[in-house]
């Protein structure tokens, strides 16, 4: 009974707002309108202006396609693409849509091949997305077939521009994009290069989940250090990110679209939380201890003052380094109220077996059911439910008011403000 009602509410409950009615609240720094999370028209414009606009989108790691003929399915925004390595070693990204009748021709998530053949009419493409063969191109017995002026060169797959840095592959629909380095800005590149330092990567595994929330909520979540000290019992009790530790919420100072949430864990295994802070944090559980304390071990392997950096690289990449667990999360928008999260966990090729085991053990913090991932998933679902079905129409962003950009305090929303200032510029709101 309850479920049926929920389904009906879901169908009826979407608040759609046409673009003409999208007006940002007057105090634009401190309020976010609900329609950024709920409107189909806004979502469609985001795909055009952001994901197909002037952005570098994460698509894969080079370690996933090391050899000629290797390929992987991926997404740019909501658009399915294939990332492939050609015979000459080049990396190519093209839409997973046959140039003939639009079929999503590549059906395996990963593999090795000499060519791509569409299952529908067997048009075939090389590893760079060029059309190779069209069956019965000249017809049969001089009847049918393609017109004389049909040129394979005019019917290749839609190709994207590609850039890589230290084993990470990005693609863009836009021509004449600035370099990845310029795009990411020096502040963000600094911590990106700590994880991607040129050492060959070893993929350890994948997670994939759908989240019933707008894709921007995940960016906000990782530009919101306030929640990290409150929602996540694990971070608080075990001292991984505690109000009072040395921390920073860095926003890139060029655009405000990227961010790095960073913190330095103290040496002790469990957090030393002041009585004053304990009172503020309901998620602090005195005396909570782990059965297996190896989980909290931090092998110092990086040249960085931070034990954790969570980076949001606009528009679709999260680089996660929490002690020794490393990974990327790929955001795939899936309508205004849904997104896919594709997690790739990795270590380095030269890791010892012991280090690999340690990374895998610590990796339980992450993923759809990770000690941290789980709580964020649920919180974002609750927000989407709230904004979708209620009569109020704005969110409040008043922590550390008037401040936009990098903050040294965790009790701040200044990085979220920076992101929306950028977003409004790109979207024309
Ligand atoms: Fe979180």
Coordinates of C-alpha atoms and ligand atoms in Angstrom, one line a residue:
X1 CA 0.0 0.0 0.0
X2 CA 2.7 2.4 1.1
X3 CA 4.8 1.5 -1.8
X4 CA 2.1 2.0 -4.4
X5 CA 1.5 5.5 -3.0
X6 CA 5.3 6.2 -3.2
X7 CA 5.3 5.2 -6.8
X8 CA 2.3 7.4 -7.6
X9 CA 3.9 10.3 -5.8
X10 CA 7.1 9.8 -7.7
X11 CA 5.3 10.0 -11.0
X12 CA 3.2 13.0 -10.1
X13 CA 5.7 14.7 -7.9
X14 CA 8.3 16.0 -10.3
X15 CA 8.4 19.8 -10.3
X16 CA 9.3 20.7 -13.8
X17 CA 10.2 24.3 -14.5
X18 CA 10.6 25.7 -18.0
X19 CA 13.7 27.7 -18.8
X20 CA 11.7 30.9 -19.1
X21 CA 10.6 30.5 -15.5
X22 CA 14.1 29.8 -14.1
X23 CA 15.0 32.8 -12.1
X24 CA 17.7 32.6 -9.5
X25 CA 16.8 34.0 -6.1
X26 CA 17.8 37.6 -5.5
X27 CA 20.4 36.8 -2.8
X28 CA 22.1 34.5 -5.3
X29 CA 25.1 33.6 -3.1
X30 CA 23.1 32.2 -0.3
X31 CA 20.2 30.4 -1.9
X32 CA 20.0 27.6 -4.5
X33 CA 16.6 27.2 -6.3
X34 CA 15.1 23.7 -6.3
X35 CA 14.7 23.7 -10.1
X36 CA 18.4 23.1 -10.6
X37 CA 17.7 19.6 -9.2
X38 CA 14.3 18.9 -10.7
X39 CA 13.7 20.6 -14.0
X40 CA 14.0 18.5 -17.2
X41 CA 14.6 21.6 -19.3
X42 CA 17.5 22.6 -17.0
X43 CA 18.9 19.1 -17.2
X44 CA 18.8 19.1 -21.0
X45 CA 20.6 22.5 -21.1
X46 CA 23.3 21.1 -18.8
X47 CA 24.0 18.3 -21.2
X48 CA 24.4 20.8 -23.9
X49 CA 26.3 23.6 -22.1
X50 CA 28.3 21.6 -19.6
X51 CA 28.9 18.0 -20.7
X52 CA 29.0 18.7 -24.5
X53 CA 30.3 22.2 -23.9
X54 CA 33.8 23.5 -23.0
X55 CA 34.7 20.8 -20.6
X56 CA 37.2 17.9 -20.3
X57 CA 35.2 14.8 -19.3
X58 CA 36.8 11.9 -17.6
X59 CA 36.3 8.7 -19.6
X60 CA 38.8 6.0 -18.5
X61 CA 42.2 5.1 -17.1
X62 CA 45.0 4.2 -19.5
X63 CA 45.6 1.1 -17.4
X64 CA 42.2 -0.2 -18.6
X65 CA 43.3 -0.2 -22.3
X66 CA 47.1 -0.9 -22.2
X67 CA 47.3 -2.7 -25.6
X68 CA 46.4 -2.0 -29.2
X69 CA 42.8 -3.2 -29.8
X70 CA 41.8 -2.7 -26.1
X71 CA 38.5 -0.8 -25.6
X72 CA 36.2 0.2 -22.8
X73 CA 32.6 1.6 -22.8
X74 CA 32.2 4.8 -21.0
X75 CA 30.1 8.0 -21.0
X76 CA 30.5 11.7 -21.6
X77 CA 27.6 13.2 -19.8
X78 CA 24.7 10.9 -20.5
X79 CA 26.1 9.9 -23.9
X80 CA 27.6 6.4 -24.3
X81 CA 31.1 6.4 -25.8
X82 CA 33.8 3.9 -26.5
X83 CA 37.4 4.5 -25.5
X84 CA 39.8 2.5 -27.7
X85 CA 43.5 2.1 -28.3
X86 CA 44.4 1.9 -32.0
X87 CA 47.3 0.0 -33.6
X88 CA 49.5 3.1 -33.5
X89 CA 49.0 3.4 -29.7
X90 CA 46.7 6.4 -30.0
X91 CA 43.7 6.7 -27.7
X92 CA 40.4 7.4 -29.4
X93 CA 37.0 8.3 -28.0
X94 CA 33.8 8.1 -30.2
X95 CA 30.1 7.8 -29.6
X96 CA 28.7 4.3 -29.2
X97 CA 26.1 4.9 -31.8
X98 CA 26.2 3.4 -35.3
X99 CA 26.4 6.1 -38.0
X100 CA 23.8 4.1 -39.9
X101 CA 20.7 3.6 -37.7
X102 CA 21.9 4.7 -34.3
X103 CA 22.3 1.3 -32.6
X104 CA 24.6 1.3 -29.5
X105 CA 26.9 -1.1 -31.3
X106 CA 29.5 -1.9 -28.7
X107 CA 27.9 -4.4 -26.3
X108 CA 30.8 -5.5 -24.0
X109 CA 32.0 -3.3 -21.2
X110 CA 35.6 -4.0 -22.0
X111 CA 37.6 -6.1 -24.4
X112 CA 40.0 -6.4 -27.2
X113 CA 39.1 -6.3 -30.9
X114 CA 40.4 -5.5 -34.4
X115 CA 37.2 -3.7 -35.4
X116 CA 33.8 -2.8 -34.2
X117 CA 30.9 -4.4 -36.0
X118 CA 27.3 -3.1 -35.5
X119 CA 25.1 -6.1 -34.8
X120 CA 22.2 -4.7 -36.7
X121 CA 23.4 -4.4 -40.3
X122 CA 27.1 -5.2 -39.7
X123 CA 28.6 -1.8 -40.6
X124 CA 32.2 -2.0 -39.4
X125 CA 34.5 0.6 -37.9
X126 CA 38.2 0.7 -37.2
X127 CA 39.7 1.4 -33.8
X128 CA 39.6 5.1 -34.6
X129 CA 35.9 5.1 -35.4
X130 CA 36.3 5.3 -39.2
X131 CA 33.7 3.5 -41.3
X132 CA 35.4 0.5 -42.9
X133 CA 32.7 -1.7 -44.4
X134 CA 29.1 -1.6 -45.5
X135 CA 27.6 -4.9 -46.5
X136 CA 26.0 -5.0 -50.0
X137 CA 27.3 -1.5 -50.6
X138 CA 27.0 -2.0 -54.4
X139 CA 23.7 -3.9 -54.0
X140 CA 22.9 -7.4 -55.4
X141 CA 22.8 -8.1 -59.1
X142 CA 23.1 -4.4 -59.8
X143 CA 20.0 -3.6 -57.8
X144 CA 19.8 -1.7 -54.6
X145 CA 22.9 -0.7 -52.6
X146 CA 24.3 2.7 -51.7
X147 CA 24.3 5.7 -54.1
X148 CA 27.5 6.1 -56.1
X149 CA 28.4 9.2 -54.2
X150 CA 28.3 7.5 -50.8
X151 CA 31.7 7.9 -49.2
X152 CA 32.7 5.9 -46.1
X153 CA 34.7 9.0 -45.0
X154 CA 31.5 10.9 -44.5
X155 CA 29.9 8.3 -42.3
X156 CA 32.3 7.6 -39.5
X157 CA 31.4 7.7 -35.8
X158 CA 31.1 11.0 -34.0
X159 CA 34.6 11.5 -32.6
X160 CA 35.6 13.5 -29.5
X161 CA 38.9 15.3 -28.7
X162 CA 41.1 13.4 -26.3
X163 CA 43.7 14.5 -23.7
X164 CA 45.5 12.4 -21.1
X165 CA 47.6 13.2 -18.0
X166 CA 49.6 10.5 -16.2
X167 CA 47.4 7.7 -17.2
X168 CA 44.0 9.4 -16.9
X169 CA 41.9 9.9 -20.1
X170 CA 39.6 12.8 -20.8
X171 CA 37.4 13.6 -23.8
X172 CA 35.7 16.8 -25.0
X173 CA 33.1 17.7 -27.7
X174 CA 34.6 21.2 -27.9
X175 CA 37.4 22.0 -30.3
X176 CA 40.3 24.2 -29.3
X177 CA 40.0 23.3 -25.7
X178 CA 42.6 24.6 -23.4
X179 CA 45.2 22.0 -22.2
X180 CA 44.1 19.7 -19.3
X181 CA 46.6 21.4 -17.1
X182 CA 45.1 24.8 -17.7
X183 CA 41.6 23.4 -17.4
X184 CA 42.3 21.8 -14.0
X185 CA 44.2 24.8 -12.7
X186 CA 47.5 24.6 -10.6
X187 CA 45.7 24.3 -7.3
X188 CA 43.8 21.2 -8.3
X189 CA 46.6 19.7 -10.4
X190 CA 48.8 19.7 -7.3
X191 CA 46.8 17.0 -5.5
X192 CA 45.8 15.2 -8.7
X193 CA 49.5 14.6 -9.4
X194 CA 50.0 13.2 -5.9
X195 CA 47.7 10.2 -6.9
X196 CA 48.6 10.2 -10.6
X197 CA 52.3 10.7 -10.3
X198 CA 53.3 8.8 -13.4
X199 CA 53.6 5.4 -11.8
X200 CA 51.7 2.8 -13.8
X201 CA 48.3 2.0 -12.2
X202 CA 46.8 -1.4 -11.4
X203 CA 43.0 -1.6 -11.5
X204 CA 41.7 -3.5 -8.4
X205 CA 38.0 -3.5 -9.1
X206 CA 34.8 -1.7 -9.9
X207 CA 31.5 -0.7 -8.3
X208 CA 28.5 0.7 -10.0
X209 CA 25.4 2.1 -8.5
X210 CA 22.4 4.3 -9.4
X211 CA 21.6 7.2 -7.1
X212 CA 18.1 8.7 -7.0
X213 CA 19.5 12.2 -7.0
X214 CA 20.6 15.0 -9.3
X215 CA 24.2 14.7 -10.4
X216 CA 25.2 18.1 -9.0
X217 CA 24.4 16.9 -5.5
X218 CA 27.5 14.7 -5.6
X219 CA 29.7 17.7 -6.4
X220 CA 28.1 19.6 -3.6
X221 CA 28.6 16.7 -1.2
X222 CA 32.3 16.8 -1.8
X223 CA 32.5 20.5 -1.6
X224 CA 30.6 20.3 1.7
X225 CA 33.1 19.5 4.5
X226 CA 30.4 20.5 7.1
X227 CA 28.5 17.2 6.5
X228 CA 31.6 15.1 6.6
X229 CA 32.1 16.0 10.3
X230 CA 28.4 15.3 11.1
X231 CA 27.0 12.6 8.9
X232 CA 29.9 10.1 8.9
X233 CA 30.3 8.4 12.2
X234 CA 33.3 6.6 10.8
X235 CA 35.2 9.8 9.9
X236 CA 34.5 11.3 13.3
X237 CA 35.1 8.4 15.6
X238 CA 38.2 7.2 13.8
X239 CA 39.6 10.7 13.4
X240 CA 39.8 10.7 9.6
X241 CA 38.1 14.1 9.2
X242 CA 37.3 15.9 12.4
X243 CA 36.5 19.5 13.1
X244 CA 39.8 20.7 14.6
X245 CA 42.2 18.6 12.5
X246 CA 44.3 20.5 10.0
X247 CA 41.9 20.7 7.0
X248 CA 41.1 22.7 3.9
X249 CA 38.3 23.1 1.4
X250 CA 40.1 24.2 -1.7
X251 CA 38.2 25.7 -4.6
X252 CA 40.1 26.5 -7.8
X253 CA 40.6 30.2 -7.9
X254 CA 40.2 30.6 -11.7
X255 CA 36.7 29.2 -12.2
X256 CA 35.5 27.9 -8.8
X257 CA 34.2 24.7 -10.5
X258 CA 36.8 22.2 -9.2
X259 CA 37.5 21.4 -5.5
X260 CA 39.7 19.5 -3.1
X261 CA 38.5 18.6 0.3
X262 CA 41.7 17.8 2.3
X263 CA 42.5 16.8 5.9
X264 CA 45.5 15.5 7.8
X265 CA 44.8 12.7 10.2
X266 CA 46.5 12.8 13.6
X267 CA 48.9 10.0 14.5
X268 CA 46.5 8.3 17.0
X269 CA 44.2 5.6 15.8
X270 CA 41.1 7.1 17.4
X271 CA 40.0 10.7 17.3
X272 CA 40.8 13.0 20.2
X273 CA 37.6 15.1 20.2
X274 CA 37.2 17.9 22.6
X275 CA 34.2 17.9 24.9
X276 CA 33.0 21.0 23.3
X277 CA 33.0 19.5 19.8
X278 CA 31.5 16.2 21.1
X279 CA 28.4 18.0 22.1
X280 CA 28.0 19.3 18.5
X281 CA 28.4 15.8 16.9
X282 CA 25.6 13.3 17.5
X283 CA 27.5 10.8 15.3
X284 CA 30.4 10.7 17.8
X285 CA 30.2 7.4 19.6
X286 CA 32.4 7.2 22.7
X287 CA 34.3 4.0 22.9
X288 CA 33.4 2.6 19.5
X289 CA 36.4 0.4 18.4
X290 CA 37.3 -1.7 15.4
X291 CA 37.8 -5.5 15.6
X292 CA 40.5 -5.3 13.0
X293 CA 42.6 -2.2 13.6
X294 CA 44.7 -2.9 10.4
X295 CA 41.8 -1.1 8.7
X296 CA 43.0 2.2 10.0
X297 CA 46.7 1.8 9.2
X298 CA 48.1 4.6 7.1
X299 CA 51.2 3.8 5.1
X300 CA 52.8 7.1 4.3
X301 CA 53.4 6.8 0.6
X302 CA 52.7 10.2 -0.7
X303 CA 54.5 13.5 -0.7
X304 CA 51.6 15.5 0.7
X305 CA 50.6 17.0 4.0
X306 CA 47.1 15.5 3.7
X307 CA 46.0 12.0 4.6
X308 CA 42.8 12.4 2.6
X309 CA 42.0 14.4 -0.5
X310 CA 38.7 14.2 -2.2
X311 CA 38.8 16.1 -5.5
X312 CA 35.9 17.1 -7.7
X313 CA 37.0 17.8 -11.2
X314 CA 34.2 19.4 -13.2
X315 CA 32.0 18.1 -14.6
X316 CA 32.2 14.3 -14.0
X317 CA 35.3 13.2 -12.0
X318 CA 36.0 12.5 -8.4
X319 CA 39.5 11.5 -7.4
X320 CA 39.6 9.9 -4.0
X321 CA 42.6 9.3 -1.8
X322 CA 41.6 8.3 1.7
X323 CA 44.8 7.1 3.5
X324 CA 45.8 4.2 1.1
X325 CA 42.6 3.6 -0.7
X326 CA 42.6 5.1 -4.2
X327 CA 39.9 5.4 -6.7
X328 CA 38.1 7.5 -9.3
X329 CA 34.3 8.0 -9.4
X330 CA 32.7 8.8 -12.7
X331 CA 29.5 10.7 -12.5
X332 CA 27.0 9.9 -15.3
X333 CA 23.9 12.1 -15.2
X334 CA 20.7 10.2 -15.9
X335 CA 17.9 12.7 -15.9
X336 CA 17.2 15.4 -13.4
X337 CA 16.6 13.0 -10.5
X338 CA 19.0 10.1 -11.2
X339 CA 22.7 9.6 -11.7
X340 CA 25.0 6.6 -12.1
X341 CA 28.2 6.4 -10.2
X342 CA 30.9 4.3 -11.7
X343 CA 33.8 3.5 -9.2
X344 CA 37.2 2.3 -10.3
X345 CA 39.5 1.3 -7.4
X346 CA 43.2 1.0 -8.1
X347 CA 46.7 0.8 -6.7
X348 CA 50.1 0.9 -8.4
X349 CA 51.7 -1.7 -10.6
X350 CA 54.7 -2.0 -8.3
X351 CA 52.6 -2.5 -5.1
X352 CA 53.6 -5.5 -3.0
X353 CA 50.9 -8.2 -2.4
X354 CA 50.6 -6.9 1.2
X355 CA 50.0 -3.4 0.0
X356 CA 47.3 -4.6 -2.5
X357 CA 45.6 -6.4 0.4
X358 CA 45.8 -3.3 2.5
X359 CA 44.3 -1.2 -0.2
X360 CA 41.5 -3.7 -0.8
X361 CA 40.7 -3.9 3.0
X362 CA 40.7 -0.1 3.3
X363 CA 38.6 0.1 0.2
X364 CA 35.6 -0.9 2.3
X365 CA 35.3 2.7 3.2
X366 CA 34.2 3.4 -0.4
X367 CA 31.7 2.0 -2.9
X368 CA 27.9 2.0 -2.8
X369 CA 27.9 0.1 0.5
X370 CA 31.1 1.5 1.8
X371 CA 31.3 2.8 5.4
X372 CA 31.2 6.3 3.9
X373 CA 29.6 5.9 0.5
X374 CA 26.5 4.4 2.1
X375 CA 25.7 7.4 4.2
X376 CA 26.2 9.9 1.4
X377 CA 24.0 7.9 -1.0
X378 CA 21.2 8.0 1.5
X379 CA 21.6 11.6 2.4
X380 CA 21.4 12.7 -1.2
X381 CA 18.4 10.5 -1.9
X382 CA 16.7 12.3 1.1
X383 CA 17.5 15.7 -0.4
X384 CA 16.1 14.8 -3.8
X385 CA 12.9 13.5 -2.2
X386 CA 12.6 16.7 -0.3
X387 CA 13.2 19.1 -3.1
X388 CA 11.0 17.2 -5.5
X389 CA 7.9 17.0 -3.4
X390 CA 7.8 19.9 -1.1
X391 CA 6.4 23.4 -1.5
X392 CA 9.5 25.3 -0.4
X393 CA 11.6 26.2 -3.4
X394 CA 15.1 27.1 -2.2
X395 CA 18.0 25.6 -0.3
X396 CA 20.0 27.7 2.2
X397 CA 23.8 28.2 1.9
X398 CA 24.7 30.6 4.8
X399 CA 27.6 28.9 6.5
X400 CA 30.6 31.2 6.4
X401 CA 28.4 33.7 4.6
X402 CA 29.5 36.0 1.7
X403 CA 32.7 34.0 1.3
X404 CA 33.3 32.4 -2.1
X405 CA 36.1 29.9 -2.8
X406 CA 38.7 28.3 -0.7
X407 CA 38.1 28.0 3.0
X408 CA 40.3 26.9 5.9
X409 CA 37.3 26.0 8.0
X410 CA 35.3 22.8 7.6
X411 CA 32.2 24.7 8.8
X412 CA 31.8 26.5 5.5
X413 CA 29.8 26.4 2.3
X414 CA 32.1 28.7 0.4
X415 CA 33.2 26.1 -2.2
X416 CA 29.6 25.2 -3.1
X417 CA 29.0 28.9 -3.6
X418 CA 32.0 29.1 -5.9
X419 CA 30.6 26.1 -7.9
X420 CA 27.2 27.7 -8.4
X421 CA 28.7 31.1 -9.3
X422 CA 30.5 29.3 -12.2
X423 CA 27.4 27.2 -13.0
X424 CA 25.2 30.3 -13.4
X425 CA 27.7 31.8 -15.8
X426 CA 27.9 28.8 -18.0
X427 CA 24.1 28.2 -18.0
X428 CA 23.2 31.8 -18.3
X429 CA 21.1 32.0 -15.1
Ligands
LIG1 FE1 30.1 12.3 2.7

